[in-house]
Structure formats: structure tokens, C-alpha cells
Tab-separated table of C-alpha atoms in Angstrom:
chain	number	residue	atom	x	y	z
A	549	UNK	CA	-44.514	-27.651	75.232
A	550	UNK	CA	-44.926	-23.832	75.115
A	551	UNK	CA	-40.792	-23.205	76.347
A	552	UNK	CA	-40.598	-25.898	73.104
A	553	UNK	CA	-42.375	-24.231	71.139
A	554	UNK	CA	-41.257	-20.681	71.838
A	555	UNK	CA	-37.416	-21.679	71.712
A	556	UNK	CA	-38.353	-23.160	67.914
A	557	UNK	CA	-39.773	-19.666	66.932
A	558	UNK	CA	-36.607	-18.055	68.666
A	559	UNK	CA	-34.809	-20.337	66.092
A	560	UNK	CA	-36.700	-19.602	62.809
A	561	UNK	CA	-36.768	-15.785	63.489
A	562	UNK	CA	-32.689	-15.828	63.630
A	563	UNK	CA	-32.874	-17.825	60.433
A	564	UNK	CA	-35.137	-15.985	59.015
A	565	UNK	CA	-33.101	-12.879	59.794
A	566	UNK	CA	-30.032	-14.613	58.758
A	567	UNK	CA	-31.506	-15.220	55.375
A	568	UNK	CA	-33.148	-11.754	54.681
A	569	UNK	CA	-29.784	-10.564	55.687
A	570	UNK	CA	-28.078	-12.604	53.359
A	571	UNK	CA	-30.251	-12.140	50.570
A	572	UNK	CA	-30.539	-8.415	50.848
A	573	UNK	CA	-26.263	-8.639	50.848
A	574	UNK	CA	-26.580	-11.248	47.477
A	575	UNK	CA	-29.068	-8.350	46.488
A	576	UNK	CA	-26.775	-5.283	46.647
A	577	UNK	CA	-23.655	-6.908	45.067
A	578	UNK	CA	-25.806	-8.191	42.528
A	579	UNK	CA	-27.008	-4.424	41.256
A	580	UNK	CA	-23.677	-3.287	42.653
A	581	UNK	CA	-21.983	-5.658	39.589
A	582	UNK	CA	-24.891	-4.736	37.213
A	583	UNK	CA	-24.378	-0.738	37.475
A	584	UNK	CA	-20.660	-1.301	37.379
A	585	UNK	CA	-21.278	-3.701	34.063
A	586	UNK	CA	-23.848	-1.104	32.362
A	587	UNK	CA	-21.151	1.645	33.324
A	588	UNK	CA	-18.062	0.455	31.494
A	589	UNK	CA	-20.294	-0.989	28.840
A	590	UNK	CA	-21.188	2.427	28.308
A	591	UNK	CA	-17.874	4.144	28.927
A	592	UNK	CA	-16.580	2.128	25.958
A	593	UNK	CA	-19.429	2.628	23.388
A	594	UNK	CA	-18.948	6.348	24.179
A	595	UNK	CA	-15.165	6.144	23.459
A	596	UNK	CA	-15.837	3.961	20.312
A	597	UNK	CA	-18.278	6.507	18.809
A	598	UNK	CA	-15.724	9.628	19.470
A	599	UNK	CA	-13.095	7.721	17.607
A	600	UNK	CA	-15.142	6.771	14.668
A	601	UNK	CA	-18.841	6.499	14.868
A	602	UNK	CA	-20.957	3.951	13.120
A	603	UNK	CA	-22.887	4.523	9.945
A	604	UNK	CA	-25.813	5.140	11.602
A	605	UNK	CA	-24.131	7.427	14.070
A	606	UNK	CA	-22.606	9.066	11.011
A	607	UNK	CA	-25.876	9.442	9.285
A	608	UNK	CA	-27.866	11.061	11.725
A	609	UNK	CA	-24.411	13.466	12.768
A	610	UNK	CA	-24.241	14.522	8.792
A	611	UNK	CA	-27.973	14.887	8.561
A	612	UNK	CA	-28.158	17.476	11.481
A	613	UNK	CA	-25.342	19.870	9.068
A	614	UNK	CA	-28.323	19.678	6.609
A	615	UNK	CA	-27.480	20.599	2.823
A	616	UNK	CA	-23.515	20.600	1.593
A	617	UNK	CA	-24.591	24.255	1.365
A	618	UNK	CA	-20.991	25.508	0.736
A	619	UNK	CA	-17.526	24.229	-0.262
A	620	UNK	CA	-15.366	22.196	2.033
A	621	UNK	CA	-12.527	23.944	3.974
A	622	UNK	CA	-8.924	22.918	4.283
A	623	UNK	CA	-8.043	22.059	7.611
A	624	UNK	CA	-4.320	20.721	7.648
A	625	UNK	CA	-1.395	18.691	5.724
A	626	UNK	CA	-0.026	15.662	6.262
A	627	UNK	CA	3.616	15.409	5.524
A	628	UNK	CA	4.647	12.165	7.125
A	629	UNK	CA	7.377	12.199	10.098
A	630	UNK	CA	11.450	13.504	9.136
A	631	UNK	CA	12.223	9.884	9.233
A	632	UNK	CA	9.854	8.912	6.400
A	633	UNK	CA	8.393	11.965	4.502
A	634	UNK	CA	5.963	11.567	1.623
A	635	UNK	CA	7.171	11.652	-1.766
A	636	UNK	CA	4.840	12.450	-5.108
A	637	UNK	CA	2.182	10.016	-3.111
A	638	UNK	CA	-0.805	9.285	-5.914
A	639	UNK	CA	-2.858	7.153	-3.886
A	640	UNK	CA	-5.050	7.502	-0.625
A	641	UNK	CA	-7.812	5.482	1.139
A	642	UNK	CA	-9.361	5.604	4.378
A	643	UNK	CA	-10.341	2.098	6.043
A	644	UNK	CA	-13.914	1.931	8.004
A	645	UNK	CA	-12.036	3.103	11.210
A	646	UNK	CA	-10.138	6.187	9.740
A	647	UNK	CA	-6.930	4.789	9.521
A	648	UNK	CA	-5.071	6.707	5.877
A	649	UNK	CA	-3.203	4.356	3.863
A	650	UNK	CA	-1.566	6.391	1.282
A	651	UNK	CA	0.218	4.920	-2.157
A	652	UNK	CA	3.615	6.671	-1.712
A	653	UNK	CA	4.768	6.366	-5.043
A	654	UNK	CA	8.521	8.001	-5.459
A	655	UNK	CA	9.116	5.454	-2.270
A	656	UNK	CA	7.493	2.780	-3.581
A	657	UNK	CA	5.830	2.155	-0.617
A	658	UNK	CA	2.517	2.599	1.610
A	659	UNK	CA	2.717	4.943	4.664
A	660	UNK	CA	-0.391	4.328	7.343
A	661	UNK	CA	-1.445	7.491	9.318
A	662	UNK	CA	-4.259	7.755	11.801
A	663	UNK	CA	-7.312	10.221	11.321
A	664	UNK	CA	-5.432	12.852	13.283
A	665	UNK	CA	-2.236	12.513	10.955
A	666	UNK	CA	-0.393	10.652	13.453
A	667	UNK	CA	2.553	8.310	11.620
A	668	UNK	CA	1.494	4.934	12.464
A	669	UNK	CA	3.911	2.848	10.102
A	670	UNK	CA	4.808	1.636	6.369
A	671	UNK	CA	5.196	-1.302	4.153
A	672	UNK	CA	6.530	-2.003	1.158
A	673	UNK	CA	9.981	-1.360	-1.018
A	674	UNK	CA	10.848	-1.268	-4.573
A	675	UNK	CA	11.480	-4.325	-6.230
A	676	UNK	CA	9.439	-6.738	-8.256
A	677	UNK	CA	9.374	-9.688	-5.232
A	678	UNK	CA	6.388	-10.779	-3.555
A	679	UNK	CA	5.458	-7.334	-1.529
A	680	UNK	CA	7.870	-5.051	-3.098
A	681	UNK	CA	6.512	-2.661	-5.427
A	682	UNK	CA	7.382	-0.316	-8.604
A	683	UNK	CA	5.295	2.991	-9.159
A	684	UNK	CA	2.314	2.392	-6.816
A	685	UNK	CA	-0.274	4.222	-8.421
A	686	UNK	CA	-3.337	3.420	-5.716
A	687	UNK	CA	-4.155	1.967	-2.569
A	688	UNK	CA	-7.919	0.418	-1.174
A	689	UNK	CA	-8.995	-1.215	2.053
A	690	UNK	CA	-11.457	-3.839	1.237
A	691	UNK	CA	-12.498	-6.811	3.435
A	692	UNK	CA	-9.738	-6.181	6.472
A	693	UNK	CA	-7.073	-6.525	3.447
A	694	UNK	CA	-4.885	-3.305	1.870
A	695	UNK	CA	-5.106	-3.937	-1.678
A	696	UNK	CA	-2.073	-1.923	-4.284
A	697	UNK	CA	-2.230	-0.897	-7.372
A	698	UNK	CA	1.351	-1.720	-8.192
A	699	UNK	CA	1.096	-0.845	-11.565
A	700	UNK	CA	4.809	-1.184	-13.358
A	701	UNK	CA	4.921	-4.393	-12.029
A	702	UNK	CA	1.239	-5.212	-13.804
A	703	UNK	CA	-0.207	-6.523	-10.571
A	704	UNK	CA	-2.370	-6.124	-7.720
A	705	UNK	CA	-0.974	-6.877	-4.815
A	706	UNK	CA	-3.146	-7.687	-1.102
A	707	UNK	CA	-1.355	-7.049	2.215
A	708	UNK	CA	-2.828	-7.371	5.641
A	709	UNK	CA	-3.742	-4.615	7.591
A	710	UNK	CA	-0.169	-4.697	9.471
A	711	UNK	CA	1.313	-4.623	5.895
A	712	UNK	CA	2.381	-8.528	5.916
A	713	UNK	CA	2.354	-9.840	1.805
A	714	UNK	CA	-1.031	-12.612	0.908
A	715	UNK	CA	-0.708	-12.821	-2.398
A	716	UNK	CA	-1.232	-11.151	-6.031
A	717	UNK	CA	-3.579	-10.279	-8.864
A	718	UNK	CA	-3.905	-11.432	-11.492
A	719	UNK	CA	-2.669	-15.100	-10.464
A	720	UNK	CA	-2.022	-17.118	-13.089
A	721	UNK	CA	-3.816	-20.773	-11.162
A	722	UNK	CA	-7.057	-18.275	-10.834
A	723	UNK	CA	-6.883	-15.990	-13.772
A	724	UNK	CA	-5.220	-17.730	-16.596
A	725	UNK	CA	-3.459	-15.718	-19.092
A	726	UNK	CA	-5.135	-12.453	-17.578
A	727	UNK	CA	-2.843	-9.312	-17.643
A	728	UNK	CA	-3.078	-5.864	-16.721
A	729	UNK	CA	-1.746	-2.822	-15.399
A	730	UNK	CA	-3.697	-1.322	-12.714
A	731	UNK	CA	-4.408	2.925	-12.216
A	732	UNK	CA	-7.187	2.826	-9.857
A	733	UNK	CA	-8.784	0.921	-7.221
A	734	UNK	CA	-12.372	1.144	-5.742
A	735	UNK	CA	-14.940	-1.329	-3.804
A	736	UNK	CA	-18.586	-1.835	-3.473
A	737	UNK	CA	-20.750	-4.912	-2.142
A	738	UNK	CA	-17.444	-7.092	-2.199
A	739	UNK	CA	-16.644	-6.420	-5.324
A	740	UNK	CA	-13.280	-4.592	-6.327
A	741	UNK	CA	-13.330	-2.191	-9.494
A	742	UNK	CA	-9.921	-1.600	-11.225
A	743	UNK	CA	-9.584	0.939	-13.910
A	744	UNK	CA	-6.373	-0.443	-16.193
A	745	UNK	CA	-3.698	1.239	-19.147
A	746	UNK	CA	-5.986	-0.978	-21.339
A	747	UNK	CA	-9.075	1.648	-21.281
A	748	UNK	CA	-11.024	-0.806	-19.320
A	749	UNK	CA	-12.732	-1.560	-15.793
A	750	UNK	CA	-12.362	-4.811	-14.148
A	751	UNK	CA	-14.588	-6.084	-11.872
A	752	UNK	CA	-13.338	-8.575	-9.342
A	753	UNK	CA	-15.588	-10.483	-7.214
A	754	UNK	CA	-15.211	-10.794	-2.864
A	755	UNK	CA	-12.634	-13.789	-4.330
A	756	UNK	CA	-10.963	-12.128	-6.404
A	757	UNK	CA	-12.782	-13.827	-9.367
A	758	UNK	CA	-12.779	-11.733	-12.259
A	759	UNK	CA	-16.538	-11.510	-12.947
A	760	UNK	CA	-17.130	-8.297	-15.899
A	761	UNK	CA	-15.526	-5.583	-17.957
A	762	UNK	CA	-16.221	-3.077	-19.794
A	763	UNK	CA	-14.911	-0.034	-21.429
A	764	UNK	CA	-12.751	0.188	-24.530
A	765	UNK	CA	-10.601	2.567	-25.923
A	766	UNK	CA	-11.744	5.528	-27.948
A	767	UNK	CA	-13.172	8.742	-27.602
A	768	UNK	CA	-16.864	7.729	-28.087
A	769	UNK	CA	-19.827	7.307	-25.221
A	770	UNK	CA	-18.887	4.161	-23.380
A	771	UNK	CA	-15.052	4.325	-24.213
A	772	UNK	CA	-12.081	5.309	-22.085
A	773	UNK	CA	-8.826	6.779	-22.371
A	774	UNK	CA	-6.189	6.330	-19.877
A	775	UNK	CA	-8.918	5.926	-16.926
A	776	UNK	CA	-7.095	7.144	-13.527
A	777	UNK	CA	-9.947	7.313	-11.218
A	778	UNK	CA	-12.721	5.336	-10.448
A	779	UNK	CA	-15.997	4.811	-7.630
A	780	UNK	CA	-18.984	3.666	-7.298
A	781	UNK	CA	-22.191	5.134	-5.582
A	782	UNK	CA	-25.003	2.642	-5.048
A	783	UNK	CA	-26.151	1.221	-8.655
A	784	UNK	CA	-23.270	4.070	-10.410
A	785	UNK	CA	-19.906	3.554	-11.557
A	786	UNK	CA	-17.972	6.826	-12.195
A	787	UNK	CA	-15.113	6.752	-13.903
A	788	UNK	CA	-12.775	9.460	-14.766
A	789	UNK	CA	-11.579	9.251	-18.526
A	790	UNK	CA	-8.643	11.555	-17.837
A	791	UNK	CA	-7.484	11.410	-21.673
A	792	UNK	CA	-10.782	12.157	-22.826
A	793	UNK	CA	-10.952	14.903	-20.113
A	794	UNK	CA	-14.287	13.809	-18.503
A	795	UNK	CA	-16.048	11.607	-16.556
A	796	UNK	CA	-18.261	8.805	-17.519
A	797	UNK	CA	-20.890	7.037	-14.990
A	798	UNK	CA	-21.686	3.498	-15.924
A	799	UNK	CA	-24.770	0.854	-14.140
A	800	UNK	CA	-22.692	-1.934	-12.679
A	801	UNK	CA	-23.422	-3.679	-15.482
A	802	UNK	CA	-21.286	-1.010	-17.899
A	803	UNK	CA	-23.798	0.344	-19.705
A	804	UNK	CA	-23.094	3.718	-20.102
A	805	UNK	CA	-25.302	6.424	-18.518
A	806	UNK	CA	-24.150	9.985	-18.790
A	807	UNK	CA	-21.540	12.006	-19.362
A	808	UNK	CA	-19.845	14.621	-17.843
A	809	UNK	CA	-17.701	17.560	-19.832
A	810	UNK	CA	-14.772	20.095	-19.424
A	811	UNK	CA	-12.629	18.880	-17.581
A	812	UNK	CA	-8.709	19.171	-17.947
A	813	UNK	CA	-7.213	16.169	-16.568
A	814	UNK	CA	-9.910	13.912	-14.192
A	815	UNK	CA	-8.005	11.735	-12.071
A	816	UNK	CA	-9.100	10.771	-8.314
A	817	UNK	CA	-12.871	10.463	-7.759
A	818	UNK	CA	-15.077	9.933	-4.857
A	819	UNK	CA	-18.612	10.313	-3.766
A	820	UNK	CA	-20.027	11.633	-0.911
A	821	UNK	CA	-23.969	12.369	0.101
A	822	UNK	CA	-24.116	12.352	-3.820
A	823	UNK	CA	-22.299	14.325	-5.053
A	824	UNK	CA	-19.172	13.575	-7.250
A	825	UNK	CA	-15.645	14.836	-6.347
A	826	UNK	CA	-13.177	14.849	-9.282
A	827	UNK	CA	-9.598	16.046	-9.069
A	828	UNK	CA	-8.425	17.804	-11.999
A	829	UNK	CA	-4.360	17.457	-11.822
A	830	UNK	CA	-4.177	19.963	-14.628
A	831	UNK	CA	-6.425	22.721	-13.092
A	832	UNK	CA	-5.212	21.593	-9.470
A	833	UNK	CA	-8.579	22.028	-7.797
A	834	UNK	CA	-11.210	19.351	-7.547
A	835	UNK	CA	-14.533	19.622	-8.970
A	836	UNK	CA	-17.504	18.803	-6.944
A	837	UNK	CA	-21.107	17.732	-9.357
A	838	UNK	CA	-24.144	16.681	-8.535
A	839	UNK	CA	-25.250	13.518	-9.748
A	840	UNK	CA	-26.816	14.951	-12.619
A	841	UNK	CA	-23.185	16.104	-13.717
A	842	UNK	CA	-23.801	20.108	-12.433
A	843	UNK	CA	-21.091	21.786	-11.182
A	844	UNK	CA	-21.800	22.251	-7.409
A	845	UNK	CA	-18.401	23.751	-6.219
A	846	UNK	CA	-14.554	23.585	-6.262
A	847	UNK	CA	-12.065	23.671	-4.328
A	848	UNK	CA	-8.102	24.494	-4.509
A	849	UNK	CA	-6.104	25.885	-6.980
A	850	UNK	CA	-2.563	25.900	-7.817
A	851	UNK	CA	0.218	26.526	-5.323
A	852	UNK	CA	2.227	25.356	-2.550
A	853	UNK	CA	0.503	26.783	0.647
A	854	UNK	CA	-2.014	26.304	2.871
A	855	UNK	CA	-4.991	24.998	0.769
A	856	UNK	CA	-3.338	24.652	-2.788
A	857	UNK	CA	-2.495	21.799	-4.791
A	858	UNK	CA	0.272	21.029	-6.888
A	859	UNK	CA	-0.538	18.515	-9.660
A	860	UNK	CA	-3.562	16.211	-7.070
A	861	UNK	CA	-3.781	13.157	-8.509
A	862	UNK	CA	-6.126	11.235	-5.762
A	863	UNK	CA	-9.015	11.620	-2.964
A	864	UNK	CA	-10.953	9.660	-0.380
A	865	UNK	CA	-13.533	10.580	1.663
A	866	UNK	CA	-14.633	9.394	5.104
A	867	UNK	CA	-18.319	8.664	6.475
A	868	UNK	CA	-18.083	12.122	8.500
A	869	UNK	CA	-16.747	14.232	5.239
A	870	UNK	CA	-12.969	14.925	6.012
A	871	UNK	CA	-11.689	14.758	2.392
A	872	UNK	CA	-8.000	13.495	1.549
A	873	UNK	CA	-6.748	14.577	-1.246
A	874	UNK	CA	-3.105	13.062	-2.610
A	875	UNK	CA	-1.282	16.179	-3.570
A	876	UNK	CA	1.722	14.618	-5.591
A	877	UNK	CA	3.959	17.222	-6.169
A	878	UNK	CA	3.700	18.846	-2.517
A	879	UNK	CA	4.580	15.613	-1.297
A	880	UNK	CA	1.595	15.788	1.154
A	881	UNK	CA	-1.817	14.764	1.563
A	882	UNK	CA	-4.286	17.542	2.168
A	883	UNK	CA	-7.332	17.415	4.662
A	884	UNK	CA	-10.359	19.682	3.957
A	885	UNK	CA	-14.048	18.705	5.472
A	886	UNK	CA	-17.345	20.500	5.189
């Protein structure tokens, strides 16, 4: 009974060891997989936030530079490659991941560059067909869709990212008898602003439903002439009334709120941390205000090196402050940040 007995215990303690063994293997490739999981997991966030951080990576980055305490600084040009240079581009916007899309006008055409200035592609001819374009005044990424100001042709039209045709604004089964002729392109909440050759915004909903306008012509408070630039900041709607050689900001609503004075020509506008950047194509130099309408800085001036502009008719900002500016008759784009 004891030989039984001891045998039995013989038996158990091998199992037993057998099954420690086996769990403590089970054990180790277990936290083996979870270190190797937590590793690339965090290989790849680190990689996504050095190409293009998120907002709130962006907000607490900007926040540690403290006060825009001094003008931005040119850093390079962007030409586009020998095979498929720039020509009097107008238009520039940068999607949520840095890629450029600029309006290249005299090509009638949008070139696509990486944040670096890398040539990544183009879409777009001349023409009046679905996708082909006449005078392409502005360009806007809005809901994972490119969106051009073709304005000659009196249309909108709304590529994919890739540069593949969806369809146009207005459309007459939508829109009815709606026509315009679009000079600027912005977008807030879903909604698309477009500034028009009518003296007007239109405000177009996250379907393209035409939901408000406002603006008239006329020199008066509240009326526009020839509006070529347009954003909006929170519950503000600037508009730049380049005729009227000022700047105008609206509530979403188009009420008129202030107005801002003496400029030449306003044209491209964007705002960044608050404050309001307006290029002037007459004085070639953008304007920076605060969003009382003080002058804060400028930039630029007239000239084709290194830091000048040449008749800038458009600029987009990025979350992180590197400034595009469309400098039409240098046939580049030029990068500044602060």
C-alpha cells in the first residue's frame, strides 16, 4: 500500500512539474508577445507623430514656443520637378496630414507635394469636361475630398484625394438655377465657404447644400468687392475685400463685425493662433493682425530671391505654423514658419 502510494506521488510530482513547466513556458511567450505588441505599437505612434502630429500633439508643441513674439522666417521654395514646374499657381492648401495641393493656374491643373516639397503627382487639364479645368483660382481639402475653384468654367469641382473626378458645384438636380464663379475656398465644421465674382460668400453645407449668403456689392460695411480670400476662425469669417482694399470679419451668420483698413490689394487669408495673415499682391508682403485688426508684423516684399514675392496671391497654414504662400509670378510656392 505504501510502494502504491509512493509510486502515485512519484506520478503527481512529474505532472506537477510537467505543468509548472508548461505554464511558466505559456507564461514567457505570453509577455514575450505582449512586449513585442506594446513595442511596435509604440514604434508606429512615434513615427506617426514625427510625420505629422495630432492636434493635441500640435497644441502642446506650439504652446512650449510661447508668444508669436517675432515674424516668421522663410525657409525654402517649392518649384515643382523639370518635368512639371509651377506656373503663376494662385491657390494652396495643406490637408490634415501635410500633403500641399496647389491650384496651378497657367497649367490648369493641381500639383500635390509632400510637407518636405517632395513632387508627389498632379491632376487635372484644361478643358471644360468633367475634371478638366480653366483658370483654377483655389484649391481646399475638406472631408478626404480636393475641392477646385475652377472659376472660368463657373464651377466647383470635387476630386478624390488621388485626383480621380466625383462630381461638380453647383449641380443643377441639387442647386437649381444656382450660378457662380468661384475665387476662394475655405472650410469649417463641414461647412465650405466660397467667396464668388458676385461680391458674395456662399456657404455650403457637409452635402454640399447651399445653406446662407451674404455680402453684396458696394463699398459700404457689410459689402464686398471682388472678394479673393476668405477663412474662418472659430465663430469669425474673414474675408478679404480686395477691391475695397480691406478685410471684413463676419459671425457665421454674416453679420458684419469689424473692419480692417489700408490695405493695397488683400487676397489669400489664413489664421493661425489668432492672428490674421493677409497677402497683399500689390505690396507683395503679407500682413499679419491681431484679431482686433492691429498690425502685428509682415513679412516679404517685392523681388525674386530668397524670401520675396512677386505678385502672392494665396496662403495656408499648417497646425505646426509652416506658412505657404502661392507666389504667382515666381512660379513657386514659398515656405516660411515661426
Amino acid at each position: 500500500m505504501v510502494a502504491v502510494t509512493a509510486a502515485a506521488a512519484r506520478r503527481l510530482a512529474r505532472v506537477a512539474r510537467a505543468l509548472l513547466t508548461r505554464r511558466v513556458r505559456w507564461q514567457f511567450a505570453w509577455n514575450l508577445a505582449l512586449t513585442v505588441g506594446l513595442v511596435t505599437v509604440v514604434f508606429l505612434a512615434v513615427q506617426a507623430v514625427r510625420q505629422r502630429p495630432p492636434v493635441f500633439v500640435q497644441s502642446a508643441l506650439t504652446s512650449l514656443n510661447g508668444a508669436l513674439t517675432r515674424p516668421p522666417q522663410w525657409r525654402t521654395d517649392i518649384y515643382g520637378p523639370a518635368s512639371s514646374p509651377l506656373n503663376g499657381p494662385m491657390g494652396v492648401s495643406v490637408a490634415p496630414d501635410g500633403t500641399v495641393y496647389v491650384a496651378d493656374t497657367g497649367n490648369a491643373r493641381v500639383q500635390v507635394f509632400a510637407p518636405d516639397g517632395r513632387w508627389l503627382g498632379r491632376f487635372g487639364r484644361y478643358g471644360r469636361g468633367p475634371g478638366e479645368l480653366d483658370y483654377p483660382m483655389d484649391v481646399l481639402v475638406r472631408q478626404g475630398r480636393v475641392y477646385v475653384a475652377d472659376t472660368k468654367n463657373s464651377r466647383i469641382q470635387a476630386f478624390t484625394r488621388a485626383g480621380r473626378f466625383l462630381y461638380a458645384i453647383p449641380d443643377p438636380r441639387k442647386h437649381g438655377g444656382l450660378r457662380f464663379a468661384p475665387l476662394s475656398l475655405a472650410a469649417a465644421g463641414g461647412d465650405m465657404y466660397v467667396t464668388t465674382v458676385n461680391h458674395e460668400v456662399l456657404v455650403f453645407d457637409r452635402r454640399d447644400r447651399l445653406v446662407r449668403r451674404f455680402g453684396a456689392g458696394g463699398s459700404a460695411a457689410g459689402q464686398l468687392s471682388y472678394p479673393n480670400g476668405v477663412a474662418v476662425d472659430g465663430a469669425v469669417v474673414w474675408v478679404a475685400d480686395t477691391n475695397n482694399g480691406r478685410v471684413q470679419a463676419f459671425t457665421r451668420r454674416g453679420r458684419v463685425l469689424s473692419v480692417v483698413e489700408g490695405l493695397a490689394a488683400p487676397r489669400g487669408i489664413a489664421v493661425y493662433r489668432g492672428l490674421v495673415h493677409v497677402v497683399d499682391v500689390f505690396q507683395h508682403r503679407v500682413f499679419i493682425f491681431d484679431a482686433a485688426g492691429d498690425l502685428r508684423y509682415t513679412f516679404g516684399g517685392r523681388g525674386l530671391g530668397e524670401g520675396a514675392f512677386n505678385f502672392p496671391n494665396d496662403i495656408a497654414i499648417d497646425g505646426l505654423g509652416v506658412i505657404y504662400v502661392a507666389d504667382r509670378e515666381n512660379n513657386r510656392v514659398s515656405v516660411w514658419s515661426y
